[in-house]
Coordinates of C-alpha atoms in Angstrom, one line a residue:
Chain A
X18 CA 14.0 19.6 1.8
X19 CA 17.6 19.0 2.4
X20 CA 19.7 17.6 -0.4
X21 CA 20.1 14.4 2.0
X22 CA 16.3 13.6 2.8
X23 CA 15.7 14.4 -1.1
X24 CA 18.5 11.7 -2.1
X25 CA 16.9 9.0 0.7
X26 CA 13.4 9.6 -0.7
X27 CA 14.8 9.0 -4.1
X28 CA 16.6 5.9 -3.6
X29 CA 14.2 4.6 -1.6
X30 CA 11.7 5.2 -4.8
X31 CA 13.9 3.9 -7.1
X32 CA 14.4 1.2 -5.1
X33 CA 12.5 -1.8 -6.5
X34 CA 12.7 -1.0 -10.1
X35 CA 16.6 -0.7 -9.6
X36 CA 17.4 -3.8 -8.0
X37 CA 14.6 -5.7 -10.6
X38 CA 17.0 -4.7 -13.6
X39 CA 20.4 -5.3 -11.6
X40 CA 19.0 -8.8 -10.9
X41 CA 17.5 -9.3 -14.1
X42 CA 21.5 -8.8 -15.2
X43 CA 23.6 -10.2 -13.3
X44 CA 20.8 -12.9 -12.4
X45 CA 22.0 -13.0 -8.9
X46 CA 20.7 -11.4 -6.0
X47 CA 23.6 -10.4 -3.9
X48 CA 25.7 -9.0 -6.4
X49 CA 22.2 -7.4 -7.1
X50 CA 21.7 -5.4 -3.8
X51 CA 25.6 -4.8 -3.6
X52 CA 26.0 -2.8 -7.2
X53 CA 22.3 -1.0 -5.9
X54 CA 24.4 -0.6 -3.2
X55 CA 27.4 1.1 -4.3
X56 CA 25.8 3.3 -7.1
X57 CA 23.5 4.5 -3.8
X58 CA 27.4 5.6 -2.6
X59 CA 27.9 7.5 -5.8
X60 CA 24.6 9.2 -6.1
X61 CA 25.4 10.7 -2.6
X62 CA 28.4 12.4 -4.2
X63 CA 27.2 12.9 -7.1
X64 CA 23.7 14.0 -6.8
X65 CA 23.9 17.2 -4.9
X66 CA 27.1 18.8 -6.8
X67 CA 24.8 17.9 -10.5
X68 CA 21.1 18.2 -8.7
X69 CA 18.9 15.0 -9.5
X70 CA 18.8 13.1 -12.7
X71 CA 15.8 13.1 -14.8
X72 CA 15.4 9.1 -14.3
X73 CA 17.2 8.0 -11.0
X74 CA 16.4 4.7 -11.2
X75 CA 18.2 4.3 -14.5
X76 CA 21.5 6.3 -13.5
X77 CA 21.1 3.7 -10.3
X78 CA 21.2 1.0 -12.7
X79 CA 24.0 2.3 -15.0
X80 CA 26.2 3.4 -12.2
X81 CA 25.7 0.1 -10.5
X82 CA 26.1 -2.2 -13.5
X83 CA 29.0 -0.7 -14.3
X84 CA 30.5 -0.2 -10.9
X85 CA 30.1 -4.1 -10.7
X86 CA 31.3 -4.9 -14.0
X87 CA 34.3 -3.0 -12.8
X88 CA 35.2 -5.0 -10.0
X89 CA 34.3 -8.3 -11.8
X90 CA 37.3 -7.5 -14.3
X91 CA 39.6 -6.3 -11.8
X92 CA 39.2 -9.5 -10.0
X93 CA 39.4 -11.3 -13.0
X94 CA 42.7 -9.7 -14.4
X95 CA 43.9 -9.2 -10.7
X96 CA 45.4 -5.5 -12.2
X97 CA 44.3 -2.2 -11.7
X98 CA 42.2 -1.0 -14.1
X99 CA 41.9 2.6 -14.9
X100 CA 38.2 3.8 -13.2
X101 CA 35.8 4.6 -15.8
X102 CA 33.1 5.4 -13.1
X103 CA 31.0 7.7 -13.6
X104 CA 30.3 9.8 -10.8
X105 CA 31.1 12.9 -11.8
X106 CA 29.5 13.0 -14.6
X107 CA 26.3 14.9 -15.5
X108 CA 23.7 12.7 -14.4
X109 CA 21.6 13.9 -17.7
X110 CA 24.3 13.0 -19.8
X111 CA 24.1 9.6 -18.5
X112 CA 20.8 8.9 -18.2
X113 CA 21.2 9.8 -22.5
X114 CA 23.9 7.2 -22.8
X115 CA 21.3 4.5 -22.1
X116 CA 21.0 2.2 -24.6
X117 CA 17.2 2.9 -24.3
X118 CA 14.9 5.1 -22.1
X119 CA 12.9 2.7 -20.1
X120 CA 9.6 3.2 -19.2
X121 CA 7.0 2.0 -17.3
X122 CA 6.2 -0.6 -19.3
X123 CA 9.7 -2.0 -19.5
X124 CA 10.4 -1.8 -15.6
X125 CA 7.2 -4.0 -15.2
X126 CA 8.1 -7.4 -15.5
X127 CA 11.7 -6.5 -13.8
X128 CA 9.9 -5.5 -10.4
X129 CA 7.0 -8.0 -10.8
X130 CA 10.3 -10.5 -10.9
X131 CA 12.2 -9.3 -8.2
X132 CA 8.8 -9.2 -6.3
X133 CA 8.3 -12.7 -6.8
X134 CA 11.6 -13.8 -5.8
X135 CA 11.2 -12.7 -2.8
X136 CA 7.7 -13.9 -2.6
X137 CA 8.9 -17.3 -4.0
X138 CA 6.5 -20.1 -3.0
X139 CA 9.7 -22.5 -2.2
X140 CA 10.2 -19.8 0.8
X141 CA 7.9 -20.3 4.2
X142 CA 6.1 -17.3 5.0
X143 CA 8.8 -16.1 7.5
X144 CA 11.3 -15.6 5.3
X145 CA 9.1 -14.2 2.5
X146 CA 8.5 -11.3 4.5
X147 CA 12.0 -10.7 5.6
X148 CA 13.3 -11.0 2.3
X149 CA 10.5 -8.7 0.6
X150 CA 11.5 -6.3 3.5
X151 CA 15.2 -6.5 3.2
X152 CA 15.3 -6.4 -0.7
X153 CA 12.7 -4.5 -1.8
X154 CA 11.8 -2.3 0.5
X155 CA 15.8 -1.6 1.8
X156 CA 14.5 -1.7 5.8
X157 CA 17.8 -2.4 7.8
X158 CA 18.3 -6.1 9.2
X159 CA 18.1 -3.8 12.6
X160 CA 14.4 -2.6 11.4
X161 CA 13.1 -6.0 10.6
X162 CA 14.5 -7.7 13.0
X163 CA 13.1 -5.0 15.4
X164 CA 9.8 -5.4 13.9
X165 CA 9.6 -8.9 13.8
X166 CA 10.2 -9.5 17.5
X167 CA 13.6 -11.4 17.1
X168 CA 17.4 -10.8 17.5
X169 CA 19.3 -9.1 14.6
X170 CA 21.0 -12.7 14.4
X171 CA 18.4 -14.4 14.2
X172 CA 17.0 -12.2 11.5
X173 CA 20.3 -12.0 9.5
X174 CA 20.4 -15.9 9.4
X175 CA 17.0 -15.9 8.4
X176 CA 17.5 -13.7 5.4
X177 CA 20.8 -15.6 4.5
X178 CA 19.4 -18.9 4.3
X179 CA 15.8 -17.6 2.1
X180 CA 18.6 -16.3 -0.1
X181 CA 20.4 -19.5 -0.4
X182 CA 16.9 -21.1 -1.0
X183 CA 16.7 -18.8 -4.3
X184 CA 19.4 -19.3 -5.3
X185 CA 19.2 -22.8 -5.7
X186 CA 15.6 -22.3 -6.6
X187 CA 14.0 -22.6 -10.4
X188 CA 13.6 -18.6 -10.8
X189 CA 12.4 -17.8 -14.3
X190 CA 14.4 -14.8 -16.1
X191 CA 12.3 -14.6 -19.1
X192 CA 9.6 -12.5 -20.3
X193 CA 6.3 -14.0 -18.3
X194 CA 3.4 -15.2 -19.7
X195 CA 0.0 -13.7 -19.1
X196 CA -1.4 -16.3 -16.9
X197 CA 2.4 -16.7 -15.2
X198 CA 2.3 -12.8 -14.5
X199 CA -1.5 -13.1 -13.0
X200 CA -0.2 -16.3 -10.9
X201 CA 2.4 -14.0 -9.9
X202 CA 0.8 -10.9 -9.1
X203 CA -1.3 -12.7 -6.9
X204 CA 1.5 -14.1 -4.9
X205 CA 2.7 -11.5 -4.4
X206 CA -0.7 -9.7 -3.4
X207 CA -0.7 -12.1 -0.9
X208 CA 2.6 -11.7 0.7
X209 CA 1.9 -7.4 1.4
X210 CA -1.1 -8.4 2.7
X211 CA 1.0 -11.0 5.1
X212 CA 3.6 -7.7 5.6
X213 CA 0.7 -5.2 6.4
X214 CA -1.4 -7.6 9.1
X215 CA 2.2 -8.1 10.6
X216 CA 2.0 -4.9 11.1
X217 CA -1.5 -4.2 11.8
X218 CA -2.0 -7.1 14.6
X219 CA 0.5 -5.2 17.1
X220 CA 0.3 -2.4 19.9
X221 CA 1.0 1.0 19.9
X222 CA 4.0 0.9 21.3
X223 CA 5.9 -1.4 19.1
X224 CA 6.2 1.5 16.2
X225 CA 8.5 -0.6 14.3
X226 CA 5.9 -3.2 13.4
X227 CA 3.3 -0.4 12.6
X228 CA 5.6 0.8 10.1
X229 CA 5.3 -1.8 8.0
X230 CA 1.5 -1.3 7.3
X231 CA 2.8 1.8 5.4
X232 CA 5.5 -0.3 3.9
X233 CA 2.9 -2.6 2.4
X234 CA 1.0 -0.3 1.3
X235 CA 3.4 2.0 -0.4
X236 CA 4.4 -1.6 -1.6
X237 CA 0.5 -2.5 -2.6
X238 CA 0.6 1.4 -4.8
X239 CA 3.8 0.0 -7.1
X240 CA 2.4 -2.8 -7.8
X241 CA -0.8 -1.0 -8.6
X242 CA 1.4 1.7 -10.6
X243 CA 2.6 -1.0 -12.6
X244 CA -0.7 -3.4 -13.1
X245 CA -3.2 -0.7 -13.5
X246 CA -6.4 -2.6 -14.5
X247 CA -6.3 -5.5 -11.8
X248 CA -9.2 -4.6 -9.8
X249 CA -8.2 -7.4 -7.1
X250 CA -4.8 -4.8 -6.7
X251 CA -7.0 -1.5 -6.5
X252 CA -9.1 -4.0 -3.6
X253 CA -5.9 -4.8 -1.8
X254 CA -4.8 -1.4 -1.7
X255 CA -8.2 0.2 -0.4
X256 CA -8.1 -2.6 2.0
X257 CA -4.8 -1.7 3.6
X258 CA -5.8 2.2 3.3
X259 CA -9.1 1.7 5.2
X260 CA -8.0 -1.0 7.8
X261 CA -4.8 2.0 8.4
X262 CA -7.0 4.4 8.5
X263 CA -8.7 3.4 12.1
X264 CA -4.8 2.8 13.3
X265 CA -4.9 6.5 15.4
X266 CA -8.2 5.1 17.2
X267 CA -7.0 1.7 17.5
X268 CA -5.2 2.4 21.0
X269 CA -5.8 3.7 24.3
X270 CA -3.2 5.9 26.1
X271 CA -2.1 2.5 28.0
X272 CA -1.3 0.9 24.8
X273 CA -4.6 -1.5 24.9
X274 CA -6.9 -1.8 21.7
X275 CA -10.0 -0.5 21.6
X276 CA -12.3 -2.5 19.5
X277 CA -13.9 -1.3 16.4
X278 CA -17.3 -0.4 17.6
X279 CA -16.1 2.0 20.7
X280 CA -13.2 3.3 18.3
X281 CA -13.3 7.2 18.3
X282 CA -14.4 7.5 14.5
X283 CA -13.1 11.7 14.4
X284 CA -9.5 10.4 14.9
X285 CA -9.9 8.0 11.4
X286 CA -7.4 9.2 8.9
X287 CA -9.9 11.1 6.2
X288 CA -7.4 11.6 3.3
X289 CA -6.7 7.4 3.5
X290 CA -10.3 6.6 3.5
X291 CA -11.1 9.1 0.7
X292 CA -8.0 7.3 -1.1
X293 CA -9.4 4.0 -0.4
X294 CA -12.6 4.5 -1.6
X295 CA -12.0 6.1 -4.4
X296 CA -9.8 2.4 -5.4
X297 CA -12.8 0.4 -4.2
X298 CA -15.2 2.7 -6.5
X299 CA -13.1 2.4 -9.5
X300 CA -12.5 -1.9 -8.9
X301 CA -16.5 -1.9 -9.0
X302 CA -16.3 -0.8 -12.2
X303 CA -15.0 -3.9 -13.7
X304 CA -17.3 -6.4 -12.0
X305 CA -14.8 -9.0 -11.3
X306 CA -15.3 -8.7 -7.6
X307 CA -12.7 -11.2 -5.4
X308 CA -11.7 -11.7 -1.9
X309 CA -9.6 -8.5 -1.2
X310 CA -12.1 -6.6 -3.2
X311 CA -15.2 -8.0 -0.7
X312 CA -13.0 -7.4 2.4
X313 CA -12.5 -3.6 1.3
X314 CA -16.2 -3.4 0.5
X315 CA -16.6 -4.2 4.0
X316 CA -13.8 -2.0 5.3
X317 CA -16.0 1.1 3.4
X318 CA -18.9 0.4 4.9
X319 CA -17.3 0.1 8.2
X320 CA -15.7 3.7 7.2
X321 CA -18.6 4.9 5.6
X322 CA -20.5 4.7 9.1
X323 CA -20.3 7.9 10.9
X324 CA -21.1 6.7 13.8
X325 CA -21.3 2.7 15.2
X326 CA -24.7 2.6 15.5
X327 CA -24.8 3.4 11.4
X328 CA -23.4 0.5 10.3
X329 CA -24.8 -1.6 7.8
X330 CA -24.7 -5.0 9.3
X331 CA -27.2 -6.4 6.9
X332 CA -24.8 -5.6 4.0
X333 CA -21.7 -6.8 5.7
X334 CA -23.5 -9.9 6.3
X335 CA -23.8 -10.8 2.6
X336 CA -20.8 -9.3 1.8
X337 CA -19.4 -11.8 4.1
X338 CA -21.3 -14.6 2.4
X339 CA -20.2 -14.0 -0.9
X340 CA -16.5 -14.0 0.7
X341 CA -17.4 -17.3 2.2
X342 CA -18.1 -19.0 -1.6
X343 CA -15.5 -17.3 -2.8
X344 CA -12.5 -18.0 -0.4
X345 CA -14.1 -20.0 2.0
X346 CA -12.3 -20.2 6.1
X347 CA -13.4 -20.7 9.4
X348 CA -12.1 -17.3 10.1
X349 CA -14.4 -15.5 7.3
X350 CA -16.8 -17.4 8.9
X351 CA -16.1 -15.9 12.4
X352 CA -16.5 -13.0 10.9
X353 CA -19.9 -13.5 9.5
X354 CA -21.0 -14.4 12.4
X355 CA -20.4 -10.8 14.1
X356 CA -22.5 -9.3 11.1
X357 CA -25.0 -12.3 12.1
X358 CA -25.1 -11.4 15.5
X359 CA -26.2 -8.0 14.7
X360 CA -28.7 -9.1 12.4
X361 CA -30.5 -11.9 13.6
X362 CA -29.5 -12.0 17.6
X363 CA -26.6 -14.0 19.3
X364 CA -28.4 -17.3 19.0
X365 CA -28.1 -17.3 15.6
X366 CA -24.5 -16.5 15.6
X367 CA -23.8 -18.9 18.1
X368 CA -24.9 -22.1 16.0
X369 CA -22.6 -20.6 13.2
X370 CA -19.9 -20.9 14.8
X371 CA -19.9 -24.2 16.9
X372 CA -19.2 -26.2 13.9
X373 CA -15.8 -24.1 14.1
X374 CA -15.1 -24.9 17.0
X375 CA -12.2 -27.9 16.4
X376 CA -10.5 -25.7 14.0
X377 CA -10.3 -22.5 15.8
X378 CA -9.9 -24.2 18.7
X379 CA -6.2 -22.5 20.0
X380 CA -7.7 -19.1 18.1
X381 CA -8.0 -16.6 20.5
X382 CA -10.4 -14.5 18.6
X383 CA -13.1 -18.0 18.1
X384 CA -13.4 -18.0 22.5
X385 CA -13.9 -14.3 22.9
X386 CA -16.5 -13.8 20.3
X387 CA -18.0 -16.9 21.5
X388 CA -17.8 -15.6 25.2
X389 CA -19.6 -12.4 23.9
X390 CA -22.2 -13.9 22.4
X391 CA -22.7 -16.4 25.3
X392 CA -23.0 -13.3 27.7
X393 CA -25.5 -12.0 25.4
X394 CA -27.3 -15.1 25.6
X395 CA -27.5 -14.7 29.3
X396 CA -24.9 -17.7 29.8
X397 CA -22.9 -16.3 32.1
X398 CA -20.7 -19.6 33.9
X399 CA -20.2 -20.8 30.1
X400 CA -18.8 -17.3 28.9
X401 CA -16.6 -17.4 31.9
X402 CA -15.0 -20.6 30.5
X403 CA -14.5 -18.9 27.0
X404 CA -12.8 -16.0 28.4
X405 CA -10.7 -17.8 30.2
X406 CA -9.4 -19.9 27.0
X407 CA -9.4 -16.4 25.3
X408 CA -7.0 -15.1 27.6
X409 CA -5.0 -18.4 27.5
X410 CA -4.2 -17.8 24.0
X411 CA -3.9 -14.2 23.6
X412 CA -0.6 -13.0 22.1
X413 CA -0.7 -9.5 23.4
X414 CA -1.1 -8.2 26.7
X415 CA -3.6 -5.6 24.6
X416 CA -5.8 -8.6 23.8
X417 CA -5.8 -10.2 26.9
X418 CA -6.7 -6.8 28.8
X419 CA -9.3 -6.4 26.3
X420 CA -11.1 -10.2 27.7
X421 CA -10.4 -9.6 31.0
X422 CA -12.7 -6.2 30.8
X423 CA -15.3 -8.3 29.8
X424 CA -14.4 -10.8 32.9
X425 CA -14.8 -7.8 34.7
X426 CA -18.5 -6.7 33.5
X427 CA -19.2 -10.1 34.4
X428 CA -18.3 -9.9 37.9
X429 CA -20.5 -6.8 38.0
X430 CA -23.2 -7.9 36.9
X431 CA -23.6 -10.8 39.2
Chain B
X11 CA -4.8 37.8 -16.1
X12 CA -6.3 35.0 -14.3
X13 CA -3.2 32.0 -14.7
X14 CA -2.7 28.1 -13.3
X15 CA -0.1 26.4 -11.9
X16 CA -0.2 22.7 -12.1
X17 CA 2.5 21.0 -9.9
X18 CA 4.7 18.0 -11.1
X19 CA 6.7 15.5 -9.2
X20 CA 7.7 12.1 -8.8
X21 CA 4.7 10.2 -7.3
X22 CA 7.1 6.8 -5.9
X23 CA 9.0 10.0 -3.8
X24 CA 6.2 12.0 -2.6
X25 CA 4.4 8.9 -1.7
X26 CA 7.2 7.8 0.1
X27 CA 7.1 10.7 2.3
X28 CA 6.2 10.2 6.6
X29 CA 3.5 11.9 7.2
X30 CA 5.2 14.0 9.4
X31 CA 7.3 14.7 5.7
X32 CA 4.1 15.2 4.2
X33 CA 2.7 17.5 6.5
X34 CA 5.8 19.3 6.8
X35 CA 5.9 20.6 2.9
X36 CA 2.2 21.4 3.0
X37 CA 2.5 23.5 6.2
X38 CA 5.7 25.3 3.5
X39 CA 3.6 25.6 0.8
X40 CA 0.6 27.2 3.1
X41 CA 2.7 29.9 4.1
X42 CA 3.2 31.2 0.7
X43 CA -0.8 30.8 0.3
X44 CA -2.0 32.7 3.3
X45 CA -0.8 36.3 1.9
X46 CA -2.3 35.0 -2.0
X47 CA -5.9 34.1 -0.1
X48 CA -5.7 37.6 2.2
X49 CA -5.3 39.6 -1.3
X50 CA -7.9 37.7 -2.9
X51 CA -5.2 36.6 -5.6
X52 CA -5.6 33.1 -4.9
X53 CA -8.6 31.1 -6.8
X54 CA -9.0 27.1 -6.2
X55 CA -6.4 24.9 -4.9
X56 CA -6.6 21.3 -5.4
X57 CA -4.2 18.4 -4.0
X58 CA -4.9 15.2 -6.2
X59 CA -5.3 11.6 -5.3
X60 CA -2.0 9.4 -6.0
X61 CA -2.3 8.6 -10.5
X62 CA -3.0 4.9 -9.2
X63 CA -7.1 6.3 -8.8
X64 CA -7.2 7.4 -12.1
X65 CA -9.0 6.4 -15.3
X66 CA -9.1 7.7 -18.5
X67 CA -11.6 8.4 -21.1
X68 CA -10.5 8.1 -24.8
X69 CA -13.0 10.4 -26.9
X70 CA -13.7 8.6 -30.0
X71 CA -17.1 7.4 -31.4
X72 CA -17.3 5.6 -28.6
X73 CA -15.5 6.8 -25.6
X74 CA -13.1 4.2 -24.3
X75 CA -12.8 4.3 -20.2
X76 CA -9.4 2.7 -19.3
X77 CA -7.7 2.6 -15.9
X78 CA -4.5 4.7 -15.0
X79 CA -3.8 8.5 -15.6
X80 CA -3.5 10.2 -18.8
X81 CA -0.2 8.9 -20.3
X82 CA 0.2 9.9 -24.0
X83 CA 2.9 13.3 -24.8
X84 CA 1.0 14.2 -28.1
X85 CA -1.8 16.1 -26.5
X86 CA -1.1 19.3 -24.1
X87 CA -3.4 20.1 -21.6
X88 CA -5.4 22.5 -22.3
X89 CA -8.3 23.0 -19.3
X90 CA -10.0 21.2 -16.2
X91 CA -13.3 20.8 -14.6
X92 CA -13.8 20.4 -10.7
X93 CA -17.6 18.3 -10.7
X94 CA -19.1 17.3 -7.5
X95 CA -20.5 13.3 -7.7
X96 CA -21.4 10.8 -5.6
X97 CA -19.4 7.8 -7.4
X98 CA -16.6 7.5 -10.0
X99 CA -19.6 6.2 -12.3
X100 CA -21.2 9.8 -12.0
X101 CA -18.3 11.4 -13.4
X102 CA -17.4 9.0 -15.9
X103 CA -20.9 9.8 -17.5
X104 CA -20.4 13.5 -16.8
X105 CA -17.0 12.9 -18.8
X106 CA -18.9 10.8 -21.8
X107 CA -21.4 13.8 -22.1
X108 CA -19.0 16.4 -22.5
X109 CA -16.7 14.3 -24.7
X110 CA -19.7 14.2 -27.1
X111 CA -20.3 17.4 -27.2
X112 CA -17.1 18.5 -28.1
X113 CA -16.8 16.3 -31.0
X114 CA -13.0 16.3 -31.1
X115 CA -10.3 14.0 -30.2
X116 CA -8.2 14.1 -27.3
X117 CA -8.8 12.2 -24.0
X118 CA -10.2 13.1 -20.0
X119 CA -8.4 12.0 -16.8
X120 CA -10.8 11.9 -14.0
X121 CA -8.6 12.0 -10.8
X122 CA -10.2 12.1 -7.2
X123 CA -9.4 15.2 -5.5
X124 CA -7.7 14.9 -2.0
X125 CA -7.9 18.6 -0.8
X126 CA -9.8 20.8 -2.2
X127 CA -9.9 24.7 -0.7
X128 CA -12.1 27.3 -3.5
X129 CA -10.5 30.0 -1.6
X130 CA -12.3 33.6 -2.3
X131 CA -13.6 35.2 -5.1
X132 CA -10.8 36.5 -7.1
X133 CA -10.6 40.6 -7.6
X134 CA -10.2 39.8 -11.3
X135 CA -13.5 37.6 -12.2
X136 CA -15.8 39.9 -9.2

């Protein structure tokens, strides 16, 4: 690897648990990202004529905090002061002037912080995202902006004013308690899951957006890293891996989706299904099963099945049920009702889901299941009418294509 | 002399890795396999699932199962077993039976293996 890609993959790594101890000091997020900032300048000179340090994250934070100190006293005294950078030093020798060696442990609560600051419930979804992207995961304004459909403006406003939000937000700097760090972790939990199906409801072509399913869940891993016996975490993160998994079968070469049950199962991505697994086997373990943990159960068996006709629809079915106790939605109920279908016959399925019908009414995914099923039935003017409203509200051309195939198998058949 | 190499890195970097990245380095590191594997020098390879799969058993009178790798720095590593098992709860009891039986202290990380190639009988152990 060059000495340049080594550096990047570095400070992208050391990233998060940087910035969490910058902010936890200077309790401010700018001045934050801007000493991460500089001391990401002097690791690129310093780095390759020294080699690594041991711990980058804490020469990051060392070199930044006093990089900004610096320039805090300068500006204070308004006089030169002598530089007592330390750039070209040994980056060993500095990692062993720190006050203590920080490990795991210690990082913890500063990442789990700077996590929930960006995740902070005073923010709307929008801007969670953007900040989470921008902060913690370093993606340029260009990238998010890029993969969030809007101008680079727009997006820079958008990040500005979240951060003016926290700033004038309560954010707490001390030590959490137990049930504030569960409470947090969960928010948190919920906002990569909000980053990955940005990136997950998209088309092939828009590459940006699909990079930020493997943003979420390299994002989903350090959380995990740090909060090793949540089992809900090890459910969110086979989740992600699973759902990713199908993304090289999700497309045709035009760019349309191909739904899950004609999906070309070779072209799954073994090593994160394995991966995936492997998390949901070891959550099981604690029997404390919860919604991410029940949607990655049904992810598995969806991987497990070699082919389509293998699925266990019965299982997914309950599976489904116990998601609709335990986090109860018209949409998990939507999704029951597939499993239904396949169980008991369209009929069934059918009277599931018409008590849905005034909340998904403007959901595109509610009219073209219910068109399906219809055409099952052998109501064929009736699933004309829900295709149409399908295709009405689909947000991608790839989802409107993928209803007006089944407009044209009507017209076939008549 | 039969002798192991374990490999060490930091797991936030090498997760952070493309895939194309990824598959880059691997392609490297095949290339200095090939010629071992030819020779019949070359005995198991194994490339690990990320430490966030982990758990670890603490031997004691009862074995304590805990999630996450094997953290502690006062015990060196001193062998491995490759098992074949259906779930992690397979080789957790695999991992209780042999703590048993060796009646000493210490601990076992189970890790899922991503990769696993066994390669060719090596000239020394035929």
């Amino acid at each position: 690897m060059t000495d340049l890609a080594w550096i990047d993959a570095s400070l992208i790594a050391a990233r998060p648990r940087a910035i969490g101890a910058l902010v936890r000091y200077f309790r401010d997020l700018d001045t934050a990202e801007e000493a991460f900032q500089n001391a990401s300048l002097k690791a690129l000179e310093a780095w390759p004529k020294h080699g690594p340090p041991r711990d980058p994250a804490a020469w990051l934070i060392f070199v930044g905090r006093n990089v900004a100190l610096d320039a805090a006293r300068r500006a204070q005294k308004q006089t030169e002061l002598p530089a007592t950078l330390v750039a070209d030093e040994d980056p060993d020798a500095v990692a062993a002037q720190l006050d203590h060696q920080r490990e795991n442990a210690d990082y913890r609560d500063d990442v789990l912080r700077l996590l929930f600051i960006c995740c902070h419930p005073e923010l709307p979804p929008s801007q969670q995202l953007a900040l989470a992207l921008r902060i913690i995961s370093g993606l340029t304004v260009k990238q998010i902006a890029r993969a969030f459909l809007v101008g680079e403006a727009a997006m820079e406003q958008r990040i500005t004013r979240a951060k003016a939000r926290i700033a004038g937000a309560d954010v707490p700097y001390e030590a959490p308690t137990a049930a504030e760090r569960a409470t947090r972790i969960g928010v948190v939990a919920a906002t990569i899951y909000l980053v990955f199906n940005e990136g997950y409801s998209t088309s092939s072509e828009q590459a940006a957006r699909a990079e930020l399913c493997d943003e979420a869940i390299r994002l989903s891993r350090l959380l995990l890293r740090m909060f090793q016996d949540e089992p809900e975490l090890m459910g969110l993160s086979a989740l992600l891996m699973l759902q990713h998994a199908r993304t090289p079968a999700r497309f045709d070469e035009a760019g349309e989706i191909i739904l899950l049950e004609d999906q070309d199962r070779t072209r799954w991505d073994a090593h994160l299904i394995a991966e995936g697994l492997a998390l949901l086997d070891k959550a099981m373990r604690h029997r404390r099963p919860g919604p991410y943990q029940i949607q990655a159960a049904i992810a598995a068996l969806h991987a497990r099945a070699i082919h389509q006709e293998d699925t266990d629809w019965a299982q997914i079915d309950l599976l489904y049920a116990s998601l609709e106790r335990l986090d109860p939605s018209p949409v998990v109920t939507l999704n029951r009702a597939v499993a239904v279908a396949k169980v008991r016959g369209a009929a069934e399925a059918l009277a599931m889901i018409a008590p849905l019908e005034r909340q998904l009414a403007g959901y595109f995914h509610f009219h073209g299941l219910r068109g399906a099923l219809l055409l099952e039935l052998g109501k064929k003017s009736e699933a004309r009418t829900a295709f149409d409203r399908a295709i009405a509200l689909a947000r991608s051309p790839a989802e409107a294509a993928h209803i007006r195939l089944h407009l044209d198998r009507l017209q076939q058949k008549r | 002399m039969l002798y192991a190499i374990f490999c060490y890195d930091a797991e936030a970097v090498t997760c952070s890795w493309s895939k194309e990245r990824d598959a880059e380095v691997m392609a490297s590191l095949a290339a200095v396999q090939r010629p071992l594997v030819e020779q019949r020098r070359l005995g198991p390879v194994a490339r690990l699932m990320p430490t966030t799969t982990a758990v670890t058993i603490r031997k004691g009178k009862e074995a304590m199962v805990m999630d996450g790798p094997f953290a502690e720095t006062k015990e060196q590593l001193l062998g491995f077993y490759v098992v074949d098992v259906a779930t992690l709860d397979d080789a957790v009891e695999i991992a209780q039976d042999l703590a048993k039986a060796s009646g000493s202290g210490g601990a076992y990380e189970l890790r899922p293996i991503m990769t696993y190639r066994s390669n060719t009988t090596l000239a020394a152990t035929a």
